[in-house]
XYZ file of C-alpha atoms in Angstrom:
768
model
C -103.887 56.033 0.380
C -105.613 52.416 -0.045
C -102.894 51.725 -3.040
C -104.082 48.832 -5.199
C -101.920 46.129 -6.745
C -101.009 46.927 -10.572
C -99.379 44.672 -12.491
C -96.236 45.596 -14.577
C -94.237 43.374 -16.480
C -95.110 40.391 -14.837
C -94.015 42.211 -11.634
C -96.643 43.923 -9.057
C -96.439 46.923 -7.786
C -97.575 49.426 -5.627
C -99.500 52.646 -7.749
C -99.726 54.431 -4.715
C -102.894 55.948 -5.391
C -101.584 56.595 -9.416
C -104.314 54.268 -12.211
C -103.367 54.192 -14.601
C -106.155 53.521 -18.081
C -105.836 49.494 -17.376
C -107.130 49.229 -13.757
C -110.022 52.170 -14.828
C -110.797 50.039 -17.997
C -111.062 47.188 -15.655
C -113.810 48.331 -13.494
C -115.691 49.633 -16.268
C -115.952 46.515 -18.015
C -116.848 44.769 -14.992
C -119.846 46.792 -14.572
C -118.910 48.447 -11.187
C -116.720 50.660 -10.549
C -118.296 51.910 -6.957
C -119.106 48.662 -5.842
C -116.033 48.534 -3.280
C -116.372 52.028 -2.303
C -113.466 53.102 -4.126
C -115.909 54.868 -7.254
C -116.884 56.782 -4.672
C -113.883 58.231 -2.428
C -111.735 58.783 -6.220
C -114.909 61.282 -6.753
C -114.734 63.247 -3.515
C -110.865 63.233 -3.885
C -111.296 64.942 -7.184
C -113.846 66.941 -6.075
C -111.558 68.155 -3.115
C -108.841 69.039 -4.917
C -111.669 70.650 -7.503
C -112.051 72.815 -5.567
C -108.929 73.806 -3.827
C -107.738 74.607 -7.329
C -111.560 76.905 -8.031
C -110.552 78.362 -4.290
C -106.424 79.053 -5.071
C -106.641 80.956 -8.497
C -109.778 82.344 -7.859
C -107.673 83.979 -4.678
C -104.839 84.775 -6.427
C -106.435 86.002 -9.089
C -108.321 88.541 -7.210
C -104.561 89.597 -5.414
C -102.821 89.949 -8.868
C -106.196 92.020 -10.479
C -105.335 94.822 -6.894
C -101.788 94.713 -7.845
C -102.697 95.078 -11.289
C -104.713 98.101 -10.252
C -103.142 100.158 -7.404
C -99.319 99.644 -8.895
C -98.520 98.931 -12.188
C -98.684 102.179 -14.681
C -101.290 102.377 -17.193
C -99.759 102.022 -20.560
C -99.193 105.291 -22.062
C -99.322 104.059 -25.865
C -102.796 103.079 -25.862
C -104.151 106.574 -24.824
C -102.470 108.384 -27.362
C -103.940 106.119 -30.605
C -106.356 104.495 -31.638
C -104.571 102.698 -34.969
C -100.943 103.304 -33.578
C -98.767 102.744 -31.323
C -99.142 99.260 -30.408
C -96.550 97.411 -28.483
C -93.999 96.204 -31.234
C -92.015 93.672 -30.561
C -89.224 95.813 -32.275
C -89.440 98.802 -30.014
C -91.198 101.438 -29.417
C -88.663 104.035 -31.167
C -88.795 107.522 -31.524
C -86.842 110.959 -32.749
C -84.996 113.433 -30.355
C -83.336 117.354 -31.985
C -79.848 118.302 -30.271
C -77.931 121.668 -30.624
C -74.587 121.983 -30.768
C -71.483 124.600 -32.069
C -69.683 120.940 -32.738
C -70.969 117.603 -33.663
C -69.231 116.560 -30.164
C -70.678 118.945 -28.526
C -74.533 118.062 -28.669
C -76.982 118.964 -26.059
C -81.087 117.603 -26.027
C -83.393 120.436 -27.639
C -84.603 120.763 -23.614
C -81.545 121.867 -22.947
C -81.361 124.912 -25.346
C -84.894 126.662 -23.883
C -87.005 126.459 -26.081
C -90.542 128.056 -25.668
C -94.035 126.927 -27.664
C -96.665 128.181 -26.232
C -99.379 127.276 -28.623
C -98.425 122.993 -28.423
C -97.906 123.801 -24.258
C -93.831 122.941 -24.372
C -92.364 125.103 -21.797
C -89.643 124.476 -23.122
C -89.931 121.629 -25.754
C -88.514 118.560 -24.553
C -87.076 115.464 -26.723
C -88.860 113.330 -28.344
C -90.808 115.357 -30.604
C -91.114 112.878 -33.458
C -92.975 110.122 -32.226
C -95.425 107.013 -33.823
C -98.575 109.517 -32.163
C -97.305 112.282 -34.331
C -97.514 109.699 -37.103
C -100.334 108.476 -36.479
C -101.882 111.517 -36.074
C -101.176 112.458 -39.418
C -103.087 109.503 -41.147
C -100.479 106.715 -41.141
C -100.984 104.573 -38.321
C -97.318 103.697 -37.114
C -95.843 101.991 -34.281
C -92.817 103.170 -33.736
C -90.154 106.058 -36.176
C -86.911 105.701 -36.390
C -83.772 105.594 -38.269
C -83.924 109.549 -38.572
C -82.961 111.685 -41.354
C -81.854 115.606 -42.156
C -82.650 117.586 -45.441
C -82.111 121.135 -45.274
C -83.403 123.727 -47.516
C -82.163 126.830 -46.091
C -84.486 127.201 -42.822
C -86.737 124.504 -43.853
C -85.485 120.738 -42.139
C -87.108 117.794 -43.568
C -87.471 114.483 -41.484
C -86.704 111.380 -43.051
C -87.863 108.478 -41.462
C -88.908 104.484 -41.063
C -92.773 104.571 -39.858
C -93.570 100.942 -39.056
C -97.015 100.735 -40.249
C -99.199 99.316 -37.367
C -101.767 97.419 -40.778
C -99.201 95.567 -42.801
C -96.517 95.334 -40.363
C -93.299 96.987 -42.590
C -91.714 99.667 -42.246
C -92.859 102.533 -44.689
C -90.960 106.163 -45.523
C -92.572 108.944 -44.170
C -91.322 113.058 -43.854
C -92.170 115.691 -41.855
C -91.128 119.021 -41.952
C -90.123 122.183 -39.485
C -89.483 125.325 -40.170
C -88.325 126.456 -35.885
C -84.671 124.349 -36.095
C -86.520 121.648 -35.684
C -88.651 122.158 -32.351
C -91.692 121.534 -33.887
C -93.318 118.667 -37.114
C -95.515 118.662 -39.323
C -96.226 115.546 -40.946
C -96.487 115.250 -44.747
C -97.238 111.948 -45.400
C -95.560 109.200 -46.479
C -92.452 109.768 -48.374
C -92.285 105.774 -49.623
C -94.287 102.758 -49.765
C -93.118 99.682 -51.491
C -94.067 96.172 -51.086
C -91.397 95.265 -48.883
C -90.277 96.507 -45.984
C -88.075 100.204 -45.604
C -85.842 101.800 -43.632
C -83.063 104.033 -43.581
C -84.002 106.645 -46.053
C -80.443 108.646 -46.592
C -81.516 111.486 -48.367
C -78.541 113.129 -50.885
C -77.442 115.697 -53.457
C -75.920 115.144 -56.894
C -75.781 116.699 -59.982
C -78.663 119.079 -59.079
C -81.366 116.050 -58.124
C -82.260 114.593 -54.316
C -81.753 110.950 -54.029
C -82.864 108.249 -51.566
C -81.279 105.162 -50.900
C -83.456 103.643 -48.216
C -82.402 99.587 -47.341
C -84.904 97.535 -48.741
C -83.477 94.121 -48.619
C -86.673 92.049 -48.317
C -85.945 92.547 -52.004
C -82.906 91.218 -52.111
C -80.912 94.457 -53.848
C -80.203 97.975 -52.714
C -82.422 100.777 -55.047
C -81.680 104.371 -55.544
C -84.923 106.689 -56.019
C -84.961 110.082 -57.168
C -87.342 112.861 -56.063
C -89.945 113.441 -58.412
C -92.194 116.437 -56.434
C -89.812 116.608 -53.336
C -90.605 115.741 -50.514
C -93.572 113.253 -51.444
C -92.581 111.997 -54.684
C -90.422 109.209 -55.337
C -89.914 107.571 -58.511
C -86.797 104.167 -58.764
C -83.275 105.721 -60.432
C -81.688 102.575 -60.553
C -80.410 99.257 -58.703
C -77.303 100.578 -57.771
C -75.956 96.945 -56.302
C -77.882 93.292 -56.123
C -76.488 92.562 -52.504
C -79.040 92.406 -49.434
C -77.180 95.626 -47.810
C -78.316 97.122 -44.736
C -78.035 100.422 -43.530
C -76.202 101.964 -46.798
C -74.698 105.372 -47.628
C -73.039 107.262 -49.837
C -70.045 109.497 -49.250
C -67.748 111.354 -51.744
C -63.963 111.389 -50.308
C -61.176 111.785 -52.936
C -62.646 111.962 -56.234
C -64.457 109.434 -55.712
C -68.229 107.663 -54.027
C -68.176 105.768 -51.565
C -70.585 103.008 -50.481
C -71.013 101.721 -46.987
C -73.172 99.131 -45.938
C -73.564 95.311 -44.265
C -74.969 91.968 -45.848
C -77.586 91.338 -43.347
C -77.571 88.132 -45.371
C -75.337 85.671 -42.142
C -76.464 84.670 -38.714
C -75.044 85.234 -35.530
C -72.574 87.711 -34.701
C -71.278 88.391 -38.423
C -75.665 89.519 -38.977
C -74.816 93.083 -37.226
C -70.987 92.676 -37.199
C -70.268 93.021 -41.106
C -68.806 95.640 -42.617
C -68.312 95.931 -46.977
C -66.919 98.993 -49.095
C -67.361 99.808 -52.446
C -66.077 102.398 -55.139
C -67.479 104.169 -58.296
C -66.955 107.166 -60.168
C -70.263 107.376 -59.200
C -73.476 107.604 -57.158
C -75.351 105.590 -59.726
C -72.308 102.799 -60.240
C -70.614 100.399 -61.204
C -69.599 99.576 -57.727
C -65.959 97.890 -57.212
C -65.522 96.079 -53.575
C -62.716 97.638 -51.362
C -59.970 95.263 -51.886
C -60.272 94.248 -47.884
C -64.270 93.389 -48.169
C -65.238 92.381 -45.159
C -63.834 95.606 -43.253
C -65.283 93.742 -39.969
C -66.737 90.555 -40.325
C -66.618 89.523 -36.315
C -68.099 90.960 -33.264
C -71.265 92.767 -33.574
C -70.907 95.359 -30.408
C -67.778 97.234 -32.598
C -69.688 99.593 -34.399
C -69.664 97.516 -38.287
C -72.984 98.376 -38.875
C -73.889 101.710 -39.639
C -76.184 104.456 -37.519
C -76.265 107.197 -40.003
C -74.983 109.927 -42.290
C -71.093 110.356 -41.535
C -70.139 114.110 -41.508
C -66.617 116.228 -42.498
C -65.487 117.667 -39.258
C -62.000 119.139 -38.697
C -61.071 118.228 -42.275
C -61.288 114.349 -41.110
C -64.856 111.855 -42.209
C -66.547 110.476 -39.145
C -68.556 107.597 -38.899
C -71.340 106.459 -36.318
C -71.536 102.677 -35.964
C -73.967 100.334 -33.738
C -73.279 98.607 -31.017
C -75.758 95.692 -31.006
C -73.627 94.200 -28.195
C -76.532 93.630 -25.548
C -79.289 94.040 -27.524
C -79.795 95.296 -31.588
C -79.404 99.114 -31.375
C -77.601 99.833 -27.234
C -75.598 102.538 -28.628
C -73.888 104.408 -31.186
C -70.160 104.288 -31.462
C -68.381 107.270 -33.361
C -64.458 106.765 -35.930
C -62.696 108.980 -36.997
C -61.612 108.067 -40.908
C -57.984 108.279 -40.847
C -57.445 106.443 -44.341
C -59.585 105.354 -47.451
C -58.425 103.975 -51.030
C -59.103 100.975 -52.484
C -56.911 98.464 -51.191
C -56.921 100.682 -47.544
C -59.306 101.727 -44.723
C -58.889 102.647 -41.338
C -60.821 103.974 -38.357
C -59.887 105.113 -34.790
C -62.807 105.536 -32.440
C -63.283 109.096 -30.642
C -65.644 110.264 -27.899
C -69.319 110.924 -29.039
C -69.650 113.168 -26.457
C -73.402 112.186 -25.920
C -74.216 111.454 -22.430
C -76.832 108.873 -21.397
C -79.665 109.259 -19.636
C -80.081 108.311 -15.838
C -83.969 107.720 -15.992
C -83.675 104.187 -16.890
C -86.631 103.440 -19.136
C -88.589 106.273 -18.107
C -86.314 108.363 -20.223
C -87.556 108.442 -24.070
C -84.216 107.064 -25.504
C -82.528 105.070 -21.955
C -82.530 101.547 -23.205
C -81.269 102.278 -26.771
C -79.910 104.593 -29.519
C -78.695 103.794 -32.963
C -79.028 106.290 -34.780
C -77.292 109.833 -35.727
C -77.916 112.174 -38.417
C -75.854 116.140 -37.570
C -75.681 118.358 -39.902
C -74.282 122.213 -39.888
C -76.775 125.084 -41.073
C -75.724 128.450 -42.388
C -75.763 129.776 -39.184
C -72.809 127.911 -37.978
C -74.655 126.027 -35.176
C -75.191 122.015 -35.662
C -78.152 120.522 -35.576
C -79.063 116.621 -35.522
C -81.257 114.130 -34.620
C -81.689 110.918 -33.348
C -84.024 108.327 -32.114
C -84.176 106.597 -29.386
C -85.597 103.382 -27.163
C -86.752 102.688 -24.394
C -86.442 98.794 -23.842
C -84.155 96.648 -25.612
C -84.637 94.431 -28.678
C -87.774 91.288 -28.214
C -88.498 92.784 -24.939
C -92.457 91.788 -25.619
C -91.462 87.961 -26.153
C -88.600 87.965 -23.315
C -91.657 89.420 -20.736
C -94.043 87.149 -22.159
C -91.830 84.082 -21.703
C -90.704 85.190 -18.074
C -94.565 85.575 -17.423
C -95.783 81.940 -18.431
C -92.299 80.988 -16.407
C -94.258 82.700 -13.534
C -97.284 81.865 -13.832
C -96.231 77.640 -14.151
C -94.222 77.971 -10.680
C -97.174 79.684 -9.517
C -99.206 76.117 -10.042
C -96.603 74.048 -9.637
C -96.098 75.533 -6.182
C -100.078 75.966 -5.571
C -100.349 71.756 -6.296
C -98.048 71.698 -3.200
C -99.614 73.886 -1.112
C -102.059 71.638 -1.826
C -100.311 68.429 -1.192
C -99.317 69.854 2.055
C -103.179 70.193 3.117
C -104.187 67.063 1.787
C -106.953 68.826 -0.158
C -104.452 66.828 -3.190
C -103.971 63.327 -3.050
C -100.866 63.426 -5.436
C -98.873 64.931 -8.453
C -101.038 63.482 -10.436
C -104.563 62.314 -11.002
C -106.743 59.557 -8.713
C -107.765 58.220 -12.324
C -106.888 59.701 -15.747
C -110.932 58.359 -17.114
C -113.939 59.151 -16.192
C -115.950 56.766 -13.441
C -118.686 56.373 -16.302
C -116.638 55.565 -19.740
C -117.956 52.897 -21.739
C -116.903 49.279 -21.882
C -113.659 49.159 -23.411
C -113.034 46.458 -25.803
C -110.663 43.057 -24.728
C -107.858 44.149 -27.293
C -107.619 47.560 -26.160
C -106.961 46.739 -22.568
C -104.619 43.841 -23.224
C -102.801 46.514 -25.815
C -102.866 48.947 -22.226
C -101.674 46.204 -19.960
C -98.524 44.873 -22.693
C -97.567 48.598 -23.607
C -93.627 49.219 -22.747
C -94.786 52.971 -22.172
C -98.075 51.908 -20.059
C -95.654 50.560 -18.003
C -93.420 53.108 -17.855
C -96.060 55.265 -16.598
C -97.692 53.678 -14.344
C -93.872 52.919 -12.886
C -93.659 56.567 -13.114
C -96.818 57.379 -11.542
C -96.778 55.988 -8.633
C -93.072 57.121 -8.013
C -94.392 60.600 -7.877
C -97.232 59.458 -5.738
C -95.635 57.977 -3.043
C -92.759 60.831 -2.620
C -95.831 63.315 -2.740
C -96.702 60.862 0.495
C -92.956 61.383 2.333
C -93.538 65.038 1.495
C -96.241 65.134 3.635
C -94.838 62.751 6.377
C -91.737 64.986 6.640
C -93.139 68.032 7.206
C -95.543 68.135 9.819
C -98.355 70.741 9.510
C -99.162 71.253 13.192
C -96.041 72.325 14.209
C -93.462 75.580 13.915
C -91.670 75.111 11.024
C -94.562 72.953 9.509
C -96.431 76.373 9.645
C -93.685 78.133 8.265
C -93.286 76.242 5.220
C -97.187 76.843 4.701
C -96.072 80.877 4.989
C -93.195 80.452 3.014
C -95.037 78.722 0.002
C -98.093 80.924 0.070
C -95.946 84.261 0.032
C -93.610 83.000 -3.097
C -96.688 82.420 -4.943
C -97.655 85.466 -4.104
C -94.541 86.612 -5.375
C -95.004 85.091 -8.832
C -98.349 85.714 -9.069
C -97.844 89.774 -9.391
C -94.665 88.956 -11.750
C -96.005 87.250 -14.108
C -98.697 89.655 -13.798
C -96.372 92.308 -14.325
C -94.675 90.662 -17.179
C -97.949 90.035 -19.077
C -99.619 92.618 -18.182
C -97.900 95.737 -17.011
C -95.907 96.584 -19.918
C -92.293 97.261 -20.359
C -92.218 99.187 -16.341
C -91.500 102.744 -18.183
C -93.680 105.173 -16.195
C -93.989 107.727 -19.963
C -95.018 111.235 -19.935
C -97.870 111.971 -21.219
C -97.465 114.256 -24.504
C -100.065 117.229 -24.944
C -100.284 118.111 -29.104
C -97.614 115.914 -29.713
C -95.336 117.830 -27.650
C -93.221 117.326 -24.858
C -92.092 119.144 -21.797
C -90.089 119.312 -18.543
C -90.809 120.562 -14.780
C -88.713 121.645 -11.888
C -88.964 120.071 -8.570
C -89.031 121.613 -5.606
C -89.303 120.361 -2.142
C -88.679 122.173 1.256
C -87.033 120.850 4.113
C -84.068 120.647 6.874
C -81.195 118.825 8.546
C -83.822 116.435 11.023
C -85.069 115.076 7.303
C -81.924 114.425 5.821
C -83.391 110.463 5.226
C -86.271 111.486 3.360
C -84.670 113.905 1.088
C -82.101 110.768 -0.100
C -84.746 108.512 -0.975
C -86.907 111.573 -1.972
C -83.760 112.837 -4.545
C -83.082 108.947 -5.714
C -86.821 108.209 -7.012
C -88.588 111.596 -8.830
C -84.911 112.386 -10.123
C -85.734 108.968 -12.331
C -89.138 111.061 -13.601
C -89.616 111.184 -17.315
C -90.560 114.668 -17.022
C -88.392 116.176 -14.073
C -85.567 118.233 -15.858
C -83.972 119.625 -12.366
C -85.366 119.496 -8.532
C -84.611 122.742 -6.313
C -84.247 121.626 -2.433
C -85.596 124.667 0.076
C -82.589 124.335 2.941
C -84.412 126.110 5.718
C -82.551 124.836 8.710
C -79.073 123.481 9.541
C -76.028 122.055 7.342
C -77.347 121.407 4.325
C -75.569 117.827 2.517
C -73.041 118.205 -0.054
C -74.699 117.121 -3.588
C -72.353 114.019 -3.568
C -74.628 112.621 -0.605
C -77.918 112.427 -3.662
C -77.989 109.747 -6.414
C -80.340 111.708 -8.563
C -80.253 111.254 -12.352
C -80.719 115.727 -12.634
C -79.535 118.442 -11.905
C -80.111 119.603 -7.823
C -79.437 122.965 -6.421
C -79.822 123.293 -2.827
C -81.133 126.818 -1.671
C -79.870 128.342 1.926
C -82.083 130.218 3.771
C -81.341 132.878 6.054
C -84.726 132.576 8.164
C -86.626 129.280 8.920
C -89.901 130.009 6.962
C -92.804 128.661 5.405
C -92.966 131.497 3.043
C -89.857 130.444 1.465
C -92.018 128.036 -0.382
C -92.634 129.874 -2.733
C -89.890 132.803 -3.078
C -89.550 134.409 -6.889
C -86.329 132.655 -8.456
C -85.088 133.935 -11.469
C -82.671 130.456 -12.096
C -85.744 128.050 -12.411
C -86.253 126.960 -16.415
C -89.352 125.731 -16.662
C -92.164 127.574 -16.826
C -94.597 124.472 -14.674
C -92.963 124.173 -10.754
C -93.691 120.719 -8.643
C -93.799 121.704 -4.981
C -93.890 118.140 -3.728
C -93.462 117.699 0.247
C -90.227 116.022 0.745
C -92.385 113.112 2.627
C -94.964 112.145 0.006
C -93.983 108.439 -2.688
C -95.977 108.384 -5.410
C -95.088 106.651 -8.731
C -93.592 108.836 -11.370
C -96.819 107.670 -13.574
C -98.752 110.212 -11.299
C -96.325 112.492 -11.514
C -96.277 112.368 -15.030
C -100.916 111.881 -15.356
C -100.493 115.666 -13.160
C -98.369 117.219 -15.250
C -100.587 117.056 -18.232
C -103.577 118.005 -16.530
C -102.000 121.426 -15.278
C -100.260 121.877 -19.273
C -103.964 121.716 -19.700
C -104.782 124.457 -17.476
C -102.165 126.697 -16.694
C -103.908 129.331 -14.924
C -105.186 127.119 -12.525
C -103.062 124.825 -9.416
C -103.550 121.019 -10.448
C -102.584 118.945 -7.280
C -103.394 114.957 -6.067
C -104.645 116.132 -2.251
C -108.465 118.027 -2.484
C -109.895 119.652 0.441
C -113.481 121.844 1.340
C -113.408 124.996 3.195
C -116.551 125.766 4.618
C -119.270 126.510 7.332
C -119.883 128.804 9.597
C -117.976 129.440 10.689
C -114.879 128.078 7.845
C -113.964 125.397 8.655
C -110.951 123.566 7.125
C -111.715 119.283 6.563
C -110.162 116.289 4.891
C -110.651 114.823 2.150
C -113.106 112.805 3.039
C -115.427 115.595 4.171
C -114.971 117.131 0.383
C -116.409 113.514 -1.194
C -119.744 113.379 0.825
C -120.078 116.642 -0.011
C -119.149 115.761 -3.890
C -116.747 118.894 -4.591
C -113.122 120.672 -3.555
C -112.007 124.314 -3.088
C -108.366 124.193 -2.254
C -105.668 122.500 -3.648
C -103.157 121.330 -1.002
C -99.539 122.897 -2.480
C -97.513 120.562 -0.485
C -98.366 118.161 -4.194
C -99.614 120.269 -6.442
C -98.443 121.948 -10.023
C -98.116 125.256 -10.430
C -96.984 128.488 -12.890
C -93.684 129.184 -11.132
C -93.468 133.036 -12.640
C -97.432 133.872 -11.919
C -97.410 132.123 -8.488
C -94.344 133.121 -6.765
C -94.943 136.578 -7.593
C -98.649 136.666 -6.437
C -97.128 135.044 -3.127
C -94.718 137.952 -2.936
C -97.024 140.571 -3.660
C -97.956 143.891 -1.856
C -101.049 142.213 -1.558
C -99.985 138.886 0.184
C -98.231 140.753 3.272
C -100.657 140.411 5.793
C -101.080 136.651 4.792
C -97.399 135.848 4.975
C -97.462 137.573 7.634
C -99.869 135.325 9.031
C -97.869 132.092 8.074
C -95.101 133.040 10.015
C -96.869 133.580 13.226
C -98.708 130.508 13.166
C -96.180 127.727 11.058
C -99.011 127.136 8.380
C -101.162 128.011 5.909
C -99.153 128.910 2.864
C -101.189 126.566 0.604
C -103.987 128.166 2.342
C -102.617 131.190 1.463
C -102.039 130.909 -2.446
C -105.226 128.944 -2.618
C -106.801 132.698 -1.547
C -104.772 134.591 -3.151
C -105.357 132.413 -6.594
C -109.127 132.974 -6.180
C -108.803 136.668 -5.534
C -107.161 136.846 -8.767
C -109.763 134.410 -10.945
C -113.573 134.147 -11.366
C -113.332 130.935 -13.278
C -111.685 127.678 -11.078
C -108.471 127.811 -9.812
C -107.732 123.991 -9.056
C -107.717 121.136 -10.331
C -107.845 117.544 -8.372
C -105.783 114.278 -9.867
C -106.281 111.237 -8.024
C -102.712 109.268 -7.465
C -102.849 106.032 -7.319
C -100.955 105.548 -4.691
C -98.944 108.084 -1.916
C -97.425 107.354 1.295
C -96.644 109.766 3.632
C -92.815 108.557 5.049
C -92.405 111.339 7.655
C -95.107 108.826 9.906
C -92.448 106.166 10.181
C -89.491 108.400 11.170
C -91.630 110.726 14.140
C -90.544 114.316 12.097
C -93.998 115.029 10.962
C -94.769 118.760 10.502
C -98.346 117.949 11.347
C -97.947 115.030 13.340
C -100.705 116.505 15.860
C -104.379 116.412 13.290
C -107.032 118.293 15.515
C -104.301 120.690 16.744
C -103.431 121.576 12.660
C -106.681 121.588 11.479
C -107.527 124.388 14.325
C -105.475 126.092 12.903
C -105.623 125.960 9.615
C -109.036 126.621 10.315
C -108.539 129.982 11.669
C -106.238 130.524 8.468
C -108.967 131.028 6.712
C -110.861 132.906 8.554
C -108.283 135.098 8.779
C -107.412 134.678 4.616
C -111.098 135.332 3.911
C -111.534 138.677 6.201
C -108.458 140.050 3.942
C -109.387 137.992 0.214
C -112.840 137.154 0.230
C -114.649 133.825 1.320
C -113.545 130.628 -1.327
C -116.465 128.820 0.450
C -119.244 129.152 -3.344
C -115.925 128.240 -5.468
C -116.370 124.686 -5.786
C -115.467 122.774 -7.996
C -116.635 119.292 -8.406
C -115.211 114.837 -8.616
C -115.877 113.214 -11.410
C -115.596 115.958 -14.333
C -113.168 115.245 -16.204
C -113.053 112.388 -19.684
C -110.429 110.597 -18.368
C -111.460 109.902 -15.436
C -108.413 110.924 -13.362
C -110.733 112.773 -10.558
C -112.543 109.987 -9.288
């Protein structure tokens, strides 16, 4: 490499192309930095390395950009509110409602099948209160958590922590419901102090309503009294000069008991400590339990309180937080068997709530840490629970992993450049520009004699000799050398995409999109037979994890159906075995379907859950239409069935393929099985084709307005192409049959050629 000797502590060391400050200064002080050509060669080497790095990172950035555009789901919360719902390192908490005949048999609100037509919720689904709910009511919040109920007759009040996205501290928000928690009216901020507030425990005492929020940042525990319920409160008393968190007060055996955790500890004690105090009044004075601290070790044991205690079957029950894996990972329930000033005993009992299998696509897939359950006058139990789809500290963790991935990319690019010869060493050839001015002799002598300078020169030399050895061992013109380059390139691309995913791609959750502040669910329906079982297994495993899917219905047309145990599903699966192999079975009236929306989706189509969720939101905006992902334009004389490219060339479509489309289960199926459609169904049976074309005609015939709506998927794969079981393998024959159907159906139900919807008409840009 044109090595030059450098004196180090009286000895001669070969620099291996590494030049420390001393060599650079020596050249400059003589005014002959380029006299022997070394300055020119250094400049060329640096230029080639610069060009290599520039080209490498431009290419990698292009790959990462394409990866982001195609494969990463958009950040849903940025769409919800411009003020609130920002990504927060504490999480993205929201609140759900549950019902049951006991506190040990609670089911989410969607299983109660509560419909709300005005909010397009058929049925209402959890979460019912989110950061968007609060932000839309003019108090911008990053998340809502720590819910507590207060019941007044048929009215439910919900108090909760709302993390202010401007001040970044917790305030206490309040909402009201007159329909048992299906919908909530946001009333605003109930309590706002100069310090963080959370855990708004609300209770009655002597005709007054009190709130005891957690405010440990102030260093004490405070009790507030409602002046004008529920939005005006005044400080009644500082009941304890101790920074207790997540505290509650209960009455038991003639005394009042205060449970709380001292959060001033570190490590396991921070969420693994529980103290009990007792008094003759909620206003104090309070005496400590003889065994305090009751717990003081393991934060996974449920020591930190997780909501309001409740009385059931004569026993007190306490909810505690399991913070073992992450803060607020799950709830644990304990039955209190002994509570006296000298004794405390509790045993764990089953909570009775099933965790979602949808992972981060579920609103509470990662964490749930507070429960308030109360019995209504009707005898029914209602509960509110918070949940989060990401663990605590997820933002920091993703940033660290992303930076580590990018650092790995940089190192691999250097190694790649060394192997190609574009980079001459692991450290630059020179550490100062060639045109630097003359340095003083004293500075030059110091650099030569400095121990640090000597060691760095030696280290630099060894590194560059190692890079030379690497190039000598890996010969690029051999097969093994080419394979090494290929592996390095692939690993570099994977690391780059991984880093971008961690830094830019968000939590990885493909969330549902609310409409009017409400979430809902739909039924996924597919039609298949025994030769496509492998498709079905992959289909069920993927789509059952989508946030809004409630149930999967499999219309089994031919052969022996699989056992349900063969399908890996996060939601219930129902296999409907048909007597006759007919495409008309796809739209058969099914009274067991519990949702208004049905997504008819062929078992050989794979697309991201985010695309499915976007389509569901668009359909909820237009439930009278067929909303889908594959547009077609039937035009010409005679009418011809053409592909999506033709529709785009003519900037319009008048059909949506129902092999991937949302529709109203009642309206669509009743239209299809009406007497009017009998002749069309006969054509479908004869040709074994065109069932989706028929439904488009039936919709168009029943309405004078637009009946179809297109949503563009980020990507979609036809998996049947890999198996040889595709129904329409011969495209020309398939399109010919469909053109024939168009002509027959036009004679029966009137033409749809003039019913054209345009692309690019949606403000959200989802129909480009």
